[in-house]
Amino acid sequence: MATGKTGNIEKILEKVRDGELRVEEAKHQLKTFDALGFATIDLHRERRQGFPEIIYGEGKTAEQIVNIVQSLRNNSVTRILATRVSKEKAQIILSKIPELTYNSLAKTLSWKDRQEQTFLYPGYCAVICAGTSDLAVAEEAVVTLESMGCRVERIHDVGVAGLHRLLHHLELIQGATVSVVIAGMEGALPSAVGGLVSHPVIAVPTSVGYGANFGGLSALLSMINSCASGISVVNIDNGFGGGYNAGLIHRMIHQER
């Protein structure tokens, strides 16, 4: 659980006063960012928001990603996530930091300190996708949630063209804290799920579909105009955004309990 900046400063200063922490180490812990020239790494992101800065891999070189990961690890971060990392970049990065895990479907790189618990909270989140073609976006949501310490139940290929497939998993879905629902085409699945559950639903439109799908725009508009209550919508193909929002909700609910 992240604490406020003031509380952290007080604890560090108290340790210095009591001789439990050297001045140089205290200065290192109070450092708020690491300037790499091409990037300025926010070292206090976890203290403010509960999770370290995420690395968006698209547009960055493999060497830049390596340097960012090393900066985070050198500053006591225990969980790291990089999204939109191509297979070619991942191979270069893994040759230099083999401790990372690459998910080729999600195009993510992740890492967790060995002493860090895998799951930080009870319960689970559901990641539900309409079709096999949506799996890459769904898996990005899964990796994001797992990187945040949340347990995930995957429910695949249950689109509205065969609604009985969704109902087969109804008990599992209803038991989740929050559901991330991924769909392309007409984007109807979040409405179907939203009418069956009492928890929040994060809808993720995908660019899957024929020409009139307009690269996911039709699914996005369908989800925004959902008649079911409790549905929030993130951007097209943004599995990370759907997973991250679900992770925040899951964490807040279980921290309160």
CSV table of C-alpha atoms in Angstrom, one decimal:
chain,number,residue,atom,x,y,z
A,1,MET,CA,0.0,0.0,0.0
A,2,ALA,CA,1.5,3.3,-1.1
A,3,THR,CA,1.8,6.1,1.6
A,4,GLY,CA,1.9,9.8,1.1
A,5,LYS,CA,5.0,11.7,0.2
A,6,THR,CA,5.2,13.5,3.5
A,7,GLY,CA,4.8,10.3,5.5
A,8,ASN,CA,7.7,8.7,3.5
A,9,ILE,CA,10.0,11.7,4.1
A,10,GLU,CA,9.3,11.6,7.9
A,11,LYS,CA,10.1,7.9,8.1
A,12,ILE,CA,13.3,8.4,6.2
A,13,LEU,CA,14.4,11.3,8.4
A,14,GLU,CA,13.5,9.3,11.6
A,15,LYS,CA,15.7,6.4,10.4
A,16,VAL,CA,18.6,8.9,9.8
A,17,ARG,CA,18.0,10.4,13.3
A,18,ASP,CA,18.0,6.9,14.9
A,19,GLY,CA,21.1,5.8,13.1
A,20,GLU,CA,19.3,3.2,11.0
A,21,LEU,CA,20.0,4.8,7.7
A,22,ARG,CA,23.1,6.5,6.3
A,23,VAL,CA,22.7,10.1,5.0
A,24,GLU,CA,23.8,9.0,1.5
A,25,GLU,CA,21.2,6.3,1.4
A,26,ALA,CA,18.6,8.8,2.7
A,27,LYS,CA,19.5,11.1,-0.2
A,28,HIS,CA,19.1,8.3,-2.6
A,29,GLN,CA,15.6,7.4,-1.3
A,30,LEU,CA,14.5,11.0,-1.4
A,31,LYS,CA,15.5,11.4,-5.0
A,32,THR,CA,12.3,12.0,-7.0
A,33,PHE,CA,13.4,11.3,-10.5
A,34,ASP,CA,16.3,9.9,-12.5
A,35,ALA,CA,17.3,12.0,-15.5
A,36,LEU,CA,18.7,9.8,-18.3
A,37,GLY,CA,18.8,12.5,-21.0
A,38,PHE,CA,16.3,10.8,-23.3
A,39,ALA,CA,13.9,10.1,-20.4
A,40,THR,CA,13.2,11.4,-16.9
A,41,ILE,CA,12.1,8.5,-14.7
A,42,ASP,CA,9.5,9.2,-12.1
A,43,LEU,CA,10.8,7.4,-9.0
A,44,HIS,CA,8.0,8.4,-6.7
A,45,ARG,CA,5.2,7.2,-9.0
A,46,GLU,CA,4.6,4.1,-6.8
A,47,ARG,CA,4.4,6.3,-3.7
A,48,ARG,CA,1.7,8.5,-5.2
A,49,GLN,CA,-0.2,6.0,-7.3
A,50,GLY,CA,0.6,2.6,-5.9
A,51,PHE,CA,2.5,1.2,-8.9
A,52,PRO,CA,5.8,2.3,-10.6
A,53,GLU,CA,6.0,4.1,-13.9
A,54,ILE,CA,5.0,1.9,-16.8
A,55,ILE,CA,7.3,1.8,-19.8
A,56,TYR,CA,5.5,2.4,-23.2
A,57,GLY,CA,7.8,0.5,-25.5
A,58,GLU,CA,6.5,1.7,-28.9
A,59,GLY,CA,8.7,4.4,-30.3
A,60,LYS,CA,11.6,3.6,-27.9
A,61,THR,CA,14.7,1.8,-28.9
A,62,ALA,CA,15.7,-1.5,-27.2
A,63,GLU,CA,18.7,0.3,-25.6
A,64,GLN,CA,16.4,3.0,-24.2
A,65,ILE,CA,14.1,0.4,-22.6
A,66,VAL,CA,17.1,-1.4,-21.1
A,67,ASN,CA,18.3,1.8,-19.5
A,68,ILE,CA,14.9,2.6,-18.1
A,69,VAL,CA,14.5,-0.9,-16.7
A,70,GLN,CA,17.9,-0.7,-15.1
A,71,SER,CA,17.1,2.7,-13.6
A,72,LEU,CA,13.9,1.4,-12.0
A,73,ARG,CA,15.6,-1.7,-10.6
A,74,ASN,CA,18.5,0.4,-9.3
A,75,ASN,CA,16.0,2.5,-7.4
A,76,SER,CA,14.3,-0.4,-5.5
A,77,VAL,CA,11.3,-0.9,-7.7
A,78,THR,CA,10.0,-4.4,-7.1
A,79,ARG,CA,7.6,-4.7,-10.2
A,80,ILE,CA,8.2,-3.5,-13.7
A,81,LEU,CA,6.0,-3.5,-16.8
A,82,ALA,CA,6.7,-2.5,-20.4
A,83,THR,CA,4.0,-2.5,-23.0
A,84,ARG,CA,4.0,-2.5,-26.8
A,85,VAL,CA,7.4,-4.2,-27.1
A,86,SER,CA,8.0,-5.9,-30.4
A,87,LYS,CA,9.6,-9.4,-30.6
A,88,GLU,CA,12.7,-8.0,-32.2
A,89,LYS,CA,13.2,-5.4,-29.4
A,90,ALA,CA,12.4,-8.0,-26.8
A,91,GLN,CA,15.2,-10.3,-28.0
A,92,ILE,CA,17.8,-7.5,-27.6
A,93,ILE,CA,16.5,-6.5,-24.2
A,94,LEU,CA,16.3,-10.1,-22.9
A,95,SER,CA,19.9,-10.6,-24.0
A,96,LYS,CA,20.9,-7.9,-21.6
A,97,ILE,CA,18.3,-8.4,-18.8
A,98,PRO,CA,17.3,-12.1,-18.9
A,99,GLU,CA,15.3,-11.8,-15.7
A,100,LEU,CA,12.5,-10.1,-17.6
A,101,THR,CA,9.6,-12.2,-18.9
A,102,TYR,CA,8.3,-11.6,-22.5
A,103,ASN,CA,4.7,-12.3,-23.4
A,104,SER,CA,4.8,-12.4,-27.2
A,105,LEU,CA,0.9,-12.3,-27.5
A,106,ALA,CA,0.6,-9.3,-25.3
A,107,LYS,CA,3.9,-7.7,-26.4
A,108,THR,CA,4.8,-7.0,-22.8
A,109,LEU,CA,8.0,-7.3,-20.7
A,110,SER,CA,7.5,-7.8,-17.0
A,111,TRP,CA,9.6,-8.4,-13.9
A,112,LYS,CA,8.9,-9.0,-10.2
A,113,ASP,CA,11.4,-9.2,-7.4
A,114,ARG,CA,11.8,-12.7,-6.1
A,115,GLN,CA,10.9,-11.6,-2.6
A,116,GLU,CA,7.7,-9.9,-3.8
A,117,GLN,CA,4.4,-11.8,-3.4
A,118,THR,CA,2.8,-12.8,-6.7
A,119,PHE,CA,-0.7,-11.9,-5.6
A,120,LEU,CA,-1.2,-9.0,-3.2
A,121,TYR,CA,-5.0,-9.1,-2.7
A,122,PRO,CA,-7.7,-11.8,-2.3
A,123,GLY,CA,-10.3,-12.4,-4.9
A,124,TYR,CA,-9.8,-12.0,-8.6
A,125,CYS,CA,-10.6,-10.0,-11.7
A,126,ALA,CA,-12.2,-11.4,-14.9
A,127,VAL,CA,-10.8,-10.7,-18.3
A,128,ILE,CA,-13.4,-11.6,-20.9
A,129,CYS,CA,-12.9,-11.4,-24.6
A,130,ALA,CA,-15.4,-11.8,-27.4
A,131,GLY,CA,-13.3,-13.7,-29.9
A,132,THR,CA,-9.9,-15.3,-30.5
A,133,SER,CA,-9.0,-12.3,-32.6
A,134,ASP,CA,-9.2,-10.1,-29.5
A,135,LEU,CA,-6.8,-12.3,-27.5
A,136,ALA,CA,-3.7,-10.0,-27.9
A,137,VAL,CA,-5.6,-7.0,-26.3
A,138,ALA,CA,-7.0,-9.3,-23.6
A,139,GLU,CA,-3.6,-10.7,-22.8
A,140,GLU,CA,-2.2,-7.2,-22.4
A,141,ALA,CA,-4.9,-6.6,-19.8
A,142,VAL,CA,-4.1,-9.8,-18.1
A,143,VAL,CA,-0.4,-9.1,-17.8
A,144,THR,CA,-1.1,-5.6,-16.5
A,145,LEU,CA,-3.4,-6.9,-13.8
A,146,GLU,CA,-0.9,-9.7,-12.8
A,147,SER,CA,1.9,-7.1,-12.7
A,148,MET,CA,-0.2,-5.1,-10.2
A,149,GLY,CA,-0.5,-8.2,-8.0
A,150,CYS,CA,-4.0,-9.2,-9.0
A,151,ARG,CA,-5.2,-12.7,-9.7
A,152,VAL,CA,-7.0,-13.1,-13.0
A,153,GLU,CA,-9.5,-15.5,-14.5
A,154,ARG,CA,-9.4,-15.6,-18.3
A,155,ILE,CA,-12.6,-16.2,-20.2
A,156,HIS,CA,-12.1,-16.4,-23.9
A,157,ASP,CA,-14.3,-16.5,-27.1
A,158,VAL,CA,-17.7,-15.9,-25.5
A,159,GLY,CA,-19.0,-13.2,-27.9
A,160,VAL,CA,-22.7,-12.5,-28.4
A,161,ALA,CA,-22.9,-14.6,-31.5
A,162,GLY,CA,-23.2,-17.5,-29.1
A,163,LEU,CA,-24.4,-16.1,-25.9
A,164,HIS,CA,-24.7,-19.5,-24.3
A,165,ARG,CA,-20.9,-19.6,-24.1
A,166,LEU,CA,-20.9,-16.6,-21.9
A,167,LEU,CA,-23.7,-17.9,-19.6
A,168,HIS,CA,-21.6,-21.1,-19.1
A,169,HIS,CA,-19.1,-19.0,-17.2
A,170,LEU,CA,-21.7,-16.8,-15.4
A,171,GLU,CA,-20.9,-17.9,-11.9
A,172,LEU,CA,-17.2,-17.3,-12.4
A,173,ILE,CA,-17.8,-13.9,-13.9
A,174,GLN,CA,-20.2,-12.8,-11.2
A,175,GLY,CA,-17.7,-13.7,-8.5
A,176,ALA,CA,-15.1,-11.3,-9.8
A,177,THR,CA,-14.4,-7.9,-8.2
A,178,VAL,CA,-14.3,-6.2,-11.6
A,179,SER,CA,-14.5,-7.4,-15.2
A,180,VAL,CA,-12.5,-6.2,-18.2
A,181,VAL,CA,-14.5,-7.0,-21.3
A,182,ILE,CA,-12.8,-6.9,-24.7
A,183,ALA,CA,-14.6,-6.9,-28.0
A,184,GLY,CA,-14.4,-5.8,-31.6
A,185,MET,CA,-17.0,-5.9,-34.4
A,186,GLU,CA,-20.2,-4.3,-33.0
A,187,GLY,CA,-18.8,-4.3,-29.5
A,188,ALA,CA,-21.9,-5.7,-27.8
A,189,LEU,CA,-20.3,-8.0,-25.2
A,190,PRO,CA,-19.8,-5.4,-22.4
A,191,SER,CA,-23.5,-4.6,-22.5
A,192,ALA,CA,-24.3,-8.2,-22.1
A,193,VAL,CA,-21.9,-8.7,-19.2
A,194,GLY,CA,-22.9,-5.4,-17.6
A,195,GLY,CA,-26.5,-6.6,-17.4
A,196,LEU,CA,-25.5,-9.7,-15.5
A,197,VAL,CA,-23.1,-8.5,-12.8
A,198,SER,CA,-23.1,-6.2,-9.8
A,199,HIS,CA,-19.5,-5.1,-10.1
A,200,PRO,CA,-17.8,-2.5,-12.4
A,201,VAL,CA,-17.1,-3.4,-16.0
A,202,ILE,CA,-14.2,-1.9,-18.0
A,203,ALA,CA,-15.0,-2.1,-21.7
A,204,VAL,CA,-12.1,-2.3,-24.2
A,205,PRO,CA,-13.0,-1.9,-27.9
A,206,THR,CA,-10.6,-3.5,-30.4
A,207,SER,CA,-9.8,-2.8,-34.0
A,208,VAL,CA,-11.0,-6.2,-35.1
A,209,GLY,CA,-13.7,-6.1,-37.8
A,210,TYR,CA,-14.4,-5.5,-41.5
A,211,GLY,CA,-14.3,-2.1,-43.2
A,212,ALA,CA,-17.4,-0.5,-41.6
A,213,ASN,CA,-15.8,-1.2,-38.2
A,214,PHE,CA,-13.6,1.8,-39.0
A,215,GLY,CA,-10.6,0.4,-37.1
A,216,GLY,CA,-12.5,-0.1,-33.9
A,217,LEU,CA,-14.5,3.1,-33.9
A,218,SER,CA,-17.9,1.3,-34.3
A,219,ALA,CA,-17.1,-0.9,-31.2
A,220,LEU,CA,-15.9,2.2,-29.3
A,221,LEU,CA,-19.2,4.1,-30.0
A,222,SER,CA,-21.3,1.0,-29.2
A,223,MET,CA,-19.6,0.7,-25.8
A,224,ILE,CA,-19.9,4.4,-25.0
A,225,ASN,CA,-23.6,4.2,-25.8
A,226,SER,CA,-24.2,1.0,-23.8
A,227,CYS,CA,-27.6,0.7,-22.2
A,228,ALA,CA,-26.2,-1.3,-19.3
A,229,SER,CA,-25.1,0.5,-16.1
A,230,GLY,CA,-21.7,0.4,-14.5
A,231,ILE,CA,-19.7,0.4,-17.7
A,232,SER,CA,-16.6,2.5,-18.3
A,233,VAL,CA,-14.8,2.6,-21.7
A,234,VAL,CA,-11.1,3.0,-22.5
A,235,ASN,CA,-9.5,3.6,-25.9
A,236,ILE,CA,-9.3,1.3,-28.9
A,237,ASP,CA,-7.0,-1.7,-28.3
A,238,ASN,CA,-6.0,-0.3,-24.9
A,239,GLY,CA,-5.8,-3.5,-23.0
A,240,PHE,CA,-3.3,-1.9,-20.6
A,241,GLY,CA,-5.7,0.9,-19.8
A,242,GLY,CA,-8.5,-1.5,-19.1
A,243,GLY,CA,-6.3,-3.8,-17.0
A,244,TYR,CA,-4.8,-0.9,-15.0
A,245,ASN,CA,-8.2,0.7,-14.2
A,246,ALA,CA,-9.5,-2.7,-13.1
A,247,GLY,CA,-6.4,-3.2,-10.9
A,248,LEU,CA,-7.0,0.1,-9.2
A,249,ILE,CA,-10.6,-0.8,-8.4
A,250,HIS,CA,-9.6,-4.3,-7.2
A,251,ARG,CA,-6.9,-2.9,-4.9
A,252,MET,CA,-9.0,-0.2,-3.4
A,253,ILE,CA,-11.9,-2.6,-2.6
A,254,HIS,CA,-9.6,-5.1,-0.9
A,255,GLN,CA,-7.5,-2.5,0.9
A,256,GLU,CA,-10.7,-1.1,2.5
A,257,ARG,CA,-11.8,-4.6,3.6
